[in-house]
Every structure is written in structure tokens, then in C-alpha cells.
Coordinates of C-alpha atoms and ligand atoms in Angstrom, one line a residue:
X1 CA 15.5 -35.6 -2.0
X2 CA 13.4 -38.7 -2.1
X3 CA 15.5 -41.9 -2.2
X4 CA 18.6 -39.6 -3.0
X5 CA 21.0 -42.2 -1.6
X6 CA 20.1 -45.0 -4.0
X7 CA 19.6 -42.6 -6.8
X8 CA 23.0 -41.1 -6.5
X9 CA 24.6 -44.7 -6.2
X10 CA 22.7 -45.7 -9.4
X11 CA 23.9 -42.6 -11.3
X12 CA 27.6 -43.2 -10.3
X13 CA 27.6 -47.0 -11.0
X14 CA 25.6 -46.8 -14.2
X15 CA 27.9 -43.9 -15.3
X16 CA 30.8 -46.2 -14.6
X17 CA 29.4 -48.7 -17.1
X18 CA 29.7 -46.0 -19.7
X19 CA 33.2 -45.4 -18.7
X20 CA 32.5 -42.2 -16.7
X21 CA 34.2 -41.3 -13.4
X22 CA 32.8 -38.7 -10.8
X23 CA 34.9 -35.6 -11.0
X24 CA 34.5 -35.0 -7.3
X25 CA 36.0 -37.5 -4.9
X26 CA 33.7 -38.9 -2.3
X27 CA 36.1 -39.5 0.6
X28 CA 36.6 -36.3 2.7
X29 CA 40.4 -36.3 2.6
X30 CA 40.5 -37.2 -1.1
X31 CA 38.2 -34.3 -1.7
X32 CA 40.4 -31.9 0.1
X33 CA 43.4 -33.2 -1.8
X34 CA 41.6 -32.8 -5.2
X35 CA 40.8 -29.1 -4.2
X36 CA 44.5 -28.6 -3.3
X37 CA 45.5 -29.7 -6.8
X38 CA 43.0 -27.3 -8.3
X39 CA 44.1 -24.2 -6.4
X40 CA 47.1 -21.9 -5.9
X41 CA 49.0 -22.5 -2.7
X42 CA 47.7 -19.3 -1.2
X43 CA 44.0 -20.1 -2.0
X44 CA 44.3 -23.5 -0.6
X45 CA 46.0 -22.3 2.5
X46 CA 43.2 -19.8 3.2
X47 CA 40.4 -22.4 2.6
X48 CA 41.9 -25.4 4.5
X49 CA 44.0 -23.8 7.2
X50 CA 43.4 -23.4 10.8
X51 CA 44.7 -21.5 13.8
X52 CA 48.1 -22.3 15.3
X53 CA 49.1 -25.9 15.3
X54 CA 45.7 -26.8 13.9
X55 CA 44.9 -28.9 16.9
X56 CA 41.3 -27.8 17.1
X57 CA 41.0 -28.4 13.2
X58 CA 42.0 -31.9 13.8
X59 CA 40.0 -32.3 17.0
X60 CA 36.9 -31.2 15.1
X61 CA 37.1 -34.4 13.1
X62 CA 38.4 -36.7 15.8
X63 CA 35.5 -35.8 18.1
X64 CA 33.2 -37.7 15.9
X65 CA 35.2 -40.8 16.4
X66 CA 34.4 -40.5 20.2
X67 CA 30.8 -41.5 19.4
X68 CA 29.5 -44.6 17.7
X69 CA 26.2 -45.1 16.1
X70 CA 24.2 -48.3 17.1
X71 CA 22.1 -49.2 14.2
X72 CA 18.7 -50.6 14.8
X73 CA 17.2 -53.5 12.8
X74 CA 13.8 -54.5 11.4
X75 CA 12.5 -51.0 11.2
X76 CA 10.8 -50.3 7.9
X77 CA 13.1 -47.8 6.2
X78 CA 11.8 -48.1 2.7
X79 CA 10.9 -44.4 2.8
X80 CA 13.2 -42.1 4.6
X81 CA 12.3 -38.6 5.6
X82 CA 15.2 -36.3 6.0
X83 CA 13.2 -33.1 6.4
X84 CA 13.3 -30.8 9.5
X85 CA 11.4 -27.8 10.6
X86 CA 13.3 -24.6 11.2
X87 CA 11.8 -21.2 11.8
X88 CA 8.5 -22.2 10.3
X89 CA 10.1 -23.6 7.1
X90 CA 10.4 -27.2 6.3
X91 CA 13.9 -27.9 5.0
X92 CA 14.4 -30.9 2.8
X93 CA 17.3 -32.1 4.9
X94 CA 19.0 -30.7 8.2
X95 CA 21.7 -29.0 6.2
X96 CA 22.7 -25.4 5.4
X97 CA 25.5 -24.0 3.6
X98 CA 27.9 -22.3 6.1
X99 CA 28.9 -18.7 5.3
X100 CA 32.3 -18.8 3.7
X101 CA 34.0 -15.6 2.7
X102 CA 36.2 -14.9 -0.3
X103 CA 34.8 -17.8 -2.4
X104 CA 36.4 -16.3 -5.5
X105 CA 39.6 -17.9 -4.2
X106 CA 38.0 -21.3 -5.1
X107 CA 36.4 -20.4 -8.4
X108 CA 35.6 -17.2 -10.4
X109 CA 31.9 -17.9 -10.2
X110 CA 32.1 -17.8 -6.4
X111 CA 28.9 -17.1 -4.5
X112 CA 26.7 -17.2 -7.6
X113 CA 27.7 -20.7 -8.3
X114 CA 27.2 -21.8 -4.7
X115 CA 23.9 -19.9 -4.5
X116 CA 22.6 -21.8 -7.5
X117 CA 23.8 -25.2 -6.1
X118 CA 22.0 -24.5 -2.8
X119 CA 18.8 -23.3 -4.7
X120 CA 18.7 -26.5 -6.7
X121 CA 18.7 -28.6 -3.6
X122 CA 16.5 -26.3 -1.5
X123 CA 19.1 -26.0 1.1
X124 CA 19.5 -22.5 2.7
X125 CA 22.8 -20.7 1.8
X126 CA 24.0 -18.4 4.5
X127 CA 25.6 -15.4 2.7
X128 CA 28.9 -14.3 4.2
X129 CA 29.6 -10.8 5.3
X130 CA 32.9 -11.3 3.6
X131 CA 31.4 -12.6 0.2
X132 CA 32.9 -12.1 -3.1
X133 CA 29.6 -11.2 -4.6
X134 CA 27.1 -8.8 -3.2
X135 CA 24.0 -10.3 -1.6
X136 CA 21.5 -8.8 -4.0
X137 CA 23.1 -10.5 -7.0
X138 CA 23.3 -13.9 -5.3
X139 CA 19.8 -13.6 -4.1
X140 CA 18.8 -13.0 -7.7
X141 CA 20.5 -16.0 -8.9
X142 CA 18.7 -18.1 -6.4
X143 CA 15.2 -17.1 -7.2
X144 CA 12.8 -17.9 -4.3
X145 CA 15.2 -20.4 -2.7
X146 CA 16.0 -20.0 1.0
X147 CA 18.9 -17.8 2.2
X148 CA 20.1 -16.3 5.4
X149 CA 22.7 -13.5 6.0
X150 CA 25.7 -13.6 8.2
X151 CA 26.7 -10.4 9.9
X152 CA 30.1 -9.4 11.2
X153 CA 29.3 -6.5 13.6
X154 CA 31.5 -3.7 12.2
X155 CA 32.5 -0.6 14.1
X156 CA 29.8 1.3 12.4
X157 CA 26.2 0.6 13.8
X158 CA 24.8 2.4 10.8
X159 CA 26.6 0.0 8.5
X160 CA 25.2 -2.9 10.5
X161 CA 21.7 -1.5 10.2
X162 CA 22.2 -1.1 6.4
X163 CA 23.5 -4.7 5.9
X164 CA 20.5 -6.1 7.9
X165 CA 18.0 -4.0 5.9
X166 CA 19.6 -5.1 2.6
X167 CA 19.5 -8.7 3.8
X168 CA 15.8 -8.3 4.5
X169 CA 15.1 -6.8 1.1
X170 CA 17.2 -9.6 -0.5
X171 CA 14.7 -12.1 1.0
X172 CA 17.1 -13.5 3.7
X173 CA 15.1 -15.4 6.3
X174 CA 17.5 -15.1 9.3
X175 CA 20.5 -13.1 10.5
X176 CA 23.4 -15.1 11.8
X177 CA 25.8 -12.9 13.9
X178 CA 29.3 -14.4 14.1
X179 CA 30.9 -13.7 17.3
X180 CA 34.0 -15.7 17.3
X181 CA 36.0 -13.4 14.8
X182 CA 36.4 -10.2 16.7
X183 CA 39.9 -10.5 15.4
X184 CA 41.4 -12.8 12.8
X185 CA 42.9 -16.0 14.5
X186 CA 46.6 -16.8 14.3
X187 CA 46.4 -18.6 11.1
X188 CA 49.8 -20.1 10.5
X189 CA 49.5 -21.2 6.9
X190 CA 48.5 -17.6 5.8
X191 CA 51.1 -16.2 7.9
X192 CA 53.8 -18.5 6.3
X193 CA 52.7 -17.3 2.8
X194 CA 52.2 -13.8 4.0
X195 CA 48.8 -13.9 2.2
X196 CA 45.5 -12.4 3.3
X197 CA 42.9 -12.0 0.7
X198 CA 41.3 -8.9 2.0
X199 CA 44.5 -7.0 1.4
X200 CA 44.0 -7.7 -2.3
X201 CA 40.5 -6.3 -2.2
X202 CA 38.9 -9.9 -2.3
X203 CA 35.9 -10.7 0.0
X204 CA 34.7 -7.1 0.5
X205 CA 31.8 -7.0 -2.1
X206 CA 29.1 -6.4 0.7
X207 CA 30.9 -3.3 1.8
X208 CA 31.7 -1.8 -1.6
X209 CA 28.1 -2.2 -2.6
X210 CA 26.7 -0.6 0.5
X211 CA 25.2 2.9 0.3
X212 CA 25.9 3.6 3.9
X213 CA 29.6 2.4 3.4
X214 CA 29.9 4.7 0.4
X215 CA 28.4 7.7 2.2
X216 CA 30.4 7.2 5.2
X217 CA 33.5 6.8 3.1
X218 CA 33.0 10.1 1.3
X219 CA 31.8 12.2 4.2
X220 CA 34.2 14.7 6.0
X221 CA 36.7 13.0 8.3
X222 CA 35.5 14.7 11.4
X223 CA 32.1 13.0 11.5
X224 CA 32.4 10.3 14.2
X225 CA 30.3 7.2 13.7
X226 CA 27.8 5.7 16.1
X227 CA 30.3 2.9 16.8
X228 CA 32.7 5.5 18.0
X229 CA 35.3 5.2 15.4
X230 CA 36.5 7.7 12.7
X231 CA 35.8 6.5 9.2
X232 CA 39.1 7.2 7.6
X233 CA 39.4 3.6 7.0
X234 CA 36.2 3.3 5.1
X235 CA 37.1 6.3 3.0
X236 CA 40.5 4.8 2.1
X237 CA 39.0 1.6 1.0
X238 CA 36.4 3.4 -1.1
X239 CA 39.2 5.4 -2.7
X240 CA 40.9 2.2 -3.4
X241 CA 37.8 0.8 -5.0
X242 CA 37.6 3.9 -7.3
X243 CA 41.2 4.0 -8.2
X244 CA 41.6 0.1 -8.6
X245 CA 38.2 -1.0 -9.9
X246 CA 39.5 -4.4 -11.0
X247 CA 39.7 -5.4 -7.4
X248 CA 42.8 -3.5 -6.3
X249 CA 44.9 -5.9 -8.4
X250 CA 47.4 -3.2 -9.0
X251 CA 47.7 -2.3 -5.4
X252 CA 51.2 -0.9 -4.8
X253 CA 51.4 2.3 -2.9
X254 CA 52.1 2.2 0.9
X255 CA 49.1 4.6 1.4
X256 CA 46.6 2.2 -0.3
X257 CA 47.9 -0.8 1.6
X258 CA 47.5 1.1 4.9
X259 CA 43.9 1.8 3.9
X260 CA 43.0 -1.8 3.5
X261 CA 44.8 -2.8 6.5
X262 CA 42.6 -0.3 8.4
X263 CA 39.7 -1.9 6.7
X264 CA 40.7 -5.2 8.5
X265 CA 40.7 -3.3 11.7
X266 CA 37.1 -1.9 11.3
X267 CA 35.4 -4.9 9.9
X268 CA 34.5 -6.3 13.3
X269 CA 34.1 -4.7 16.7
X270 CA 36.2 -6.3 19.4
X271 CA 34.5 -4.4 22.1
X272 CA 31.1 -5.9 21.3
X273 CA 29.2 -7.2 24.3
X274 CA 25.8 -8.6 25.2
X275 CA 24.6 -5.1 25.6
X276 CA 24.8 -4.4 21.9
X277 CA 22.3 -7.1 20.9
X278 CA 19.2 -5.1 21.6
X279 CA 20.3 -2.7 18.9
X280 CA 20.0 -5.6 16.4
X281 CA 16.9 -7.0 18.0
X282 CA 15.2 -3.7 17.6
X283 CA 16.0 -3.6 13.9
X284 CA 14.8 -6.8 12.5
X285 CA 11.9 -9.1 13.0
X286 CA 13.9 -11.9 11.4
X287 CA 15.2 -14.6 13.6
X288 CA 18.7 -13.9 15.0
X289 CA 21.2 -16.6 15.6
X290 CA 24.5 -16.3 17.4
X291 CA 27.2 -18.3 15.8
X292 CA 30.4 -19.3 17.6
X293 CA 28.8 -20.3 20.9
X294 CA 30.8 -23.0 22.6
X295 CA 30.1 -22.4 26.4
X296 CA 26.9 -23.5 28.0
X297 CA 26.6 -20.3 29.9
X298 CA 26.8 -18.2 26.7
X299 CA 24.1 -20.4 25.2
X300 CA 21.9 -19.7 28.1
X301 CA 22.6 -16.1 28.0
X302 CA 21.6 -16.1 24.3
X303 CA 18.1 -17.5 25.2
X304 CA 17.7 -14.8 27.9
X305 CA 18.7 -12.0 25.6
X306 CA 15.9 -13.1 23.3
X307 CA 18.0 -14.6 20.6
X308 CA 16.2 -17.1 18.3
X309 CA 19.0 -19.7 17.9
X310 CA 22.6 -20.5 18.5
X311 CA 25.2 -22.2 16.2
X312 CA 27.7 -24.1 18.1
X313 CA 30.9 -23.5 16.1
X314 CA 34.6 -22.9 16.4
X315 CA 34.7 -21.4 12.9
X316 CA 36.3 -24.6 11.5
X317 CA 39.2 -24.4 13.9
X318 CA 40.4 -21.2 12.4
X319 CA 40.2 -18.9 15.5
X320 CA 41.4 -20.4 18.8
X321 CA 43.9 -23.2 18.5
X322 CA 43.1 -25.6 21.5
X323 CA 39.5 -24.6 21.6
X324 CA 37.0 -27.4 22.2
X325 CA 35.7 -29.2 19.2
X326 CA 32.2 -28.2 18.3
X327 CA 30.8 -31.6 18.7
X328 CA 32.1 -31.9 22.3
X329 CA 30.5 -28.6 23.1
X330 CA 27.2 -29.5 21.5
X331 CA 25.5 -31.6 24.3
X332 CA 26.3 -29.1 27.0
X333 CA 24.9 -26.2 24.9
X334 CA 21.8 -28.3 24.0
X335 CA 21.2 -29.1 27.7
X336 CA 21.6 -25.4 28.6
X337 CA 19.2 -24.2 26.0
X338 CA 16.5 -26.7 27.1
X339 CA 14.8 -26.8 23.8
X340 CA 13.7 -23.1 24.0
X341 CA 15.5 -22.3 20.8
X342 CA 17.1 -24.4 18.1
X343 CA 20.8 -25.3 18.3
X344 CA 22.6 -25.6 15.1
X345 CA 26.1 -26.8 14.7
X346 CA 29.2 -26.7 12.4
X347 CA 32.9 -27.4 12.3
X348 CA 33.9 -30.9 11.1
X349 CA 30.8 -32.1 9.3
X350 CA 32.0 -34.2 6.4
X351 CA 29.8 -37.4 6.2
X352 CA 26.2 -38.6 6.7
X353 CA 27.2 -40.3 9.8
X354 CA 28.7 -37.0 11.2
X355 CA 25.2 -35.3 10.6
X356 CA 23.4 -38.2 12.4
X357 CA 25.8 -37.9 15.4
X358 CA 25.3 -34.1 15.6
X359 CA 21.5 -34.5 15.4
X360 CA 21.5 -37.3 18.0
X361 CA 23.3 -35.0 20.4
X362 CA 20.6 -32.4 19.9
X363 CA 21.4 -30.2 16.9
X364 CA 18.4 -29.3 14.9
X365 CA 20.5 -28.9 11.7
X366 CA 24.2 -28.6 10.8
X367 CA 26.2 -26.3 8.5
X368 CA 28.5 -27.7 5.9
X369 CA 31.5 -25.5 5.2
X370 CA 34.8 -26.5 3.5
X371 CA 33.5 -29.4 1.5
X372 CA 31.3 -27.3 -0.8
X373 CA 34.1 -24.8 -1.3
X374 CA 36.3 -27.7 -2.3
X375 CA 33.7 -29.0 -4.7
X376 CA 33.5 -25.4 -6.1
X377 CA 37.3 -25.3 -6.5
X378 CA 37.3 -28.6 -8.4
X379 CA 34.4 -28.2 -10.8
X380 CA 32.6 -24.8 -10.2
X381 CA 28.8 -24.9 -9.6
X382 CA 28.6 -28.6 -10.6
X383 CA 31.3 -29.4 -8.2
X384 CA 29.6 -27.8 -5.3
X385 CA 26.3 -29.4 -6.2
X386 CA 28.0 -32.8 -6.5
X387 CA 29.5 -32.5 -3.0
X388 CA 26.2 -31.5 -1.5
X389 CA 24.3 -34.3 -3.2
X390 CA 26.9 -36.9 -2.1
X391 CA 26.5 -35.7 1.5
X392 CA 22.8 -35.9 1.2
X393 CA 23.0 -39.4 -0.4
X394 CA 25.3 -40.6 2.3
X395 CA 23.0 -39.1 5.0
X396 CA 20.0 -40.8 3.5
X397 CA 21.5 -44.3 3.2
X398 CA 23.2 -44.1 6.6
X399 CA 20.0 -43.0 8.3
X400 CA 18.1 -45.8 6.7
X401 CA 20.9 -48.4 7.6
X402 CA 20.6 -47.2 11.2
X403 CA 16.9 -48.0 11.2
X404 CA 15.7 -44.4 10.9
X405 CA 12.6 -43.7 8.9
X406 CA 12.6 -40.0 9.9
X407 CA 15.5 -38.0 11.2
X408 CA 13.0 -36.2 13.6
X409 CA 13.0 -39.5 15.6
X410 CA 16.8 -39.2 16.4
X411 CA 17.9 -39.1 20.0
X412 CA 20.9 -39.9 22.1
X413 CA 19.8 -43.5 22.4
X414 CA 21.3 -44.3 19.1
X415 CA 24.9 -43.4 20.3
X416 CA 27.4 -44.9 22.6
X417 CA 30.5 -43.0 23.8
X418 CA 33.8 -44.6 23.3
Ligands
LIG1 C1 34.8 -19.6 7.1 N1 33.9 -19.4 8.1 C2 33.1 -18.1 8.1 N2 32.3 -17.9 9.1 C3 31.5 -16.8 9.1 O1 30.7 -16.7 10.0 N3 31.8 -15.8 8.1 C4 32.7 -15.9 7.1 O2 32.9 -15.1 6.3 C5 33.4 -17.2 7.1 N4 34.5 -17.4 6.2 C6 35.1 -18.6 6.1 C7 36.1 -18.8 5.2 C8 36.6 -20.1 5.1 C9 37.7 -20.2 4.0 C10 36.3 -21.1 6.0 C11 36.8 -22.5 5.8 C12 35.4 -20.8 7.0 C13 33.4 -20.4 9.0 C14 32.3 -21.3 8.5 O3 31.1 -20.6 8.5 C15 32.2 -22.6 9.3 O4 32.0 -22.2 10.7 C16 33.3 -23.5 9.1 O5 33.6 -23.7 7.8 C17 33.0 -24.9 9.7 O6 34.2 -25.7 9.6 P1 34.3 -26.9 8.5 O7 33.2 -27.8 8.7 O8 34.3 -26.2 7.2 O9 35.7 -27.4 8.8

């Protein structure tokens, strides 16, 4: 990570002298366009799209323009330290890879490729509950590199318990509970194309590989689950997995379709409340972070309920159209939490300057989402790695040019509000 900014510039410009051009565009909208060219219309819609008119998706970006950095001069910035402390681990930079489901839409190497990219750079990869590859295989591909697990709280508490136990065994260092997706948002691009990957059996590898899921799915229908829901849906999906081992590609019958639809209904629990959190707290010693927090009062409640961190996020504008941007919500959440637990943030992070602004507003670290998936779409593992290295290089240079020797020194005094 040392001097990564100038190292990356040198690589690119000397490569240019040999006639080489980078495969992955540097500018964020050009990156998105290159991914669009590499993908089917359905895959690109799923990755890029937001809810409704996509006003929150746009606002996530525009909010960064509401703040300006005020660079400081004549500080010695020959050495820049990007590292931050998080849950007792020193991260090489304040960046984690956001959980993104169904990465097989971007590239066949999916989570394995991204896990290797993250491991190479020492950045934690947050495994999605809707991953294309089960967590054990991705963990194996990552060696000792840091990873976390993101949980969607399904209607079966026993399944929740099993996912968390598996995550612990797979070496995950934190559990992220995503709260903002109790139902899928009104995603207009996906609706226009009438395309939802889960219906094709994509993005459900964590379930199909789970022993509790498998047992529940094959037990007699009468047995109610601790979550209070019959398990017909689970059974149907398992049956689909058995009859359509190549990922339900041949899915045709109405009965099978109904099974997967029901799966969509059970994958999260819309009646989840604060009262459910002690169940999880009692079952893991790992830090628990709540993802999707936007309101200061929810952030405060998270502290009071013994949570270890919050992630300010609107799911990349995919859930509530018209919701506040994550960056706007961040300072209020930071003030409410009063440094008692770390505040992380995602939704709209594209450049080094974005990272600095989020950190200056009080985020301990940020999650990068769509950009790495776009890199993956363009050039597989190398593409994802290139996107992440470019972001780190940009962060390193921009921090130095702002007069920052260490990111730990950042505070709001480097910002002015427009
Ligand atoms: C996501 N996100 C997400 N979040 C989560 O907790 N579990 C998941 O499985 C997914 N899946 C997912 C798929 C796709 C295609 C996208 C784009 C996003 C949300 C993700 O973790 C993060 O909050 C957003 O990606 C942040 O927005 P940007 O920066 O990518 O625009």
C-alpha cells in the first residue's frame, strides 16, 4: 500500500510508453459504461439499477458535491499512512468490499475472483448472504485474508444460527446484518426486463450449501420453524436444486417457479424488530454491525442494544426511492453514536475524494460496492483488482495533496459545505 498512488501512475504511464492501455477505465461513469458493454442487458440492469426514478441513486453521488475539501499546504506528505484500526485489526486502508449478491451475473468466477482480489490487497471482503459461491469456498480461496459475513435474517432462526456458525468457522471476523431489505425495493429496470436472478436459481448458494436449510427442506411439512413459518418454500427450492442441478436453467414448470417465488418471500423477515437482536447477540462473540442505518435515532438504539457498529447505507439507492443519501445521513448518525462504536458508510463511494469526505464526516471506513463488480464484469479477477488499486491510488494521492500524512488525522475542519 506504500506509495500506491505514484506506483500506480508509474505503471500506467510507463505501460503507455510500451503501447499498453489499461483495460479498466478510471473515470467512474466510464467504468460503468464499460461494464454495460461487457454485460447482458439483464445483468447490467440488476447491477446498476436503483429503486423507482433512481433519485436516491443520483443523490448518493450528488451529495458528495455538497462538500468541498480544503487542501492544506506545507505539511510533509512524503509518507502517507492510509491505515485504520477496526475491531482490533489494522486495515491497510479504510476500505472494505461491500456485500454484493449474485456476482455470477458479472463474471463466472464471481465471489472467488473478488475474494482473491480483496485478499491480494488485504481489504476485508464482506460475503453476501445472496452470494453465488458458498462462503466456505470463497474463504478457502482467500487464505488468511480478512472477511466478514453479511446476513439477511430469514424467517428461520435456525437457519440464521447456522449461517452465523458457518461464518465463524469460515474465519469471518464480523457479522453485518442488513436491515433495509425486508422486501425487495421497487426496482424499475428489473421490472421493465421482468428479470430477477433469484428466480433463475442464481444467488442462493449460501442456502443450498446449508445443512439446516437442507434438513428443514426435507422434513415433514407440519414442522413449524422457530420463525413461525412453514418450510414448504425451503422444501420446494431444495427440490429444484435436486431436479435442476445446473442452477435451475431448465426451469419451466409453474410449480417450480412458485417454489422459487416462495423462496424470495422467506429470505428475509419483514416483521423483524429490535427485540430479535438479542437472539443473534447471544449466538456470536463476533462484532455485529447493523447495515442500512440512516436515522440518528436508529443509530442511537443500535448502541443501546449492544451492537458493535453501524453502516450508514441506503443499499446503493436500490430500496427506497427518495431516501436520503448516505452521505447526508452520516454526520447525524456520527453525532448520535458519539464515538461509542465505529460508523461505516457506503452508497456512492467512487473516488479517493469521496472516501476522504466520508472519513472527514466521521466514518471510520467505507464500503465500495458497484465499482468492483464493474471491474469484475470487464476483466474478471484482474478487473476487480484494478478497480480497487485505482481507488487506493487515488485516495493516496488525494490525501497527500490535501496535506494529510495520516488518514487518522482527518476531521471536519478539512471540509466546507456548499
Ligand atoms: C447490493 N447490496 C447488497 N447489500 C447487502 O447487504 N447484501 C447483498 O446481497 C447486496 N447485494 C447487492 C447487489 C448489487 C448488484 C448491488 C449494486 C448492491 C448493497 C451493497 O452492499 C452496498 O450497500 C451498495 O452497493 C452501495 O452502493 P454503491 O456504492 O455500490 O452505489
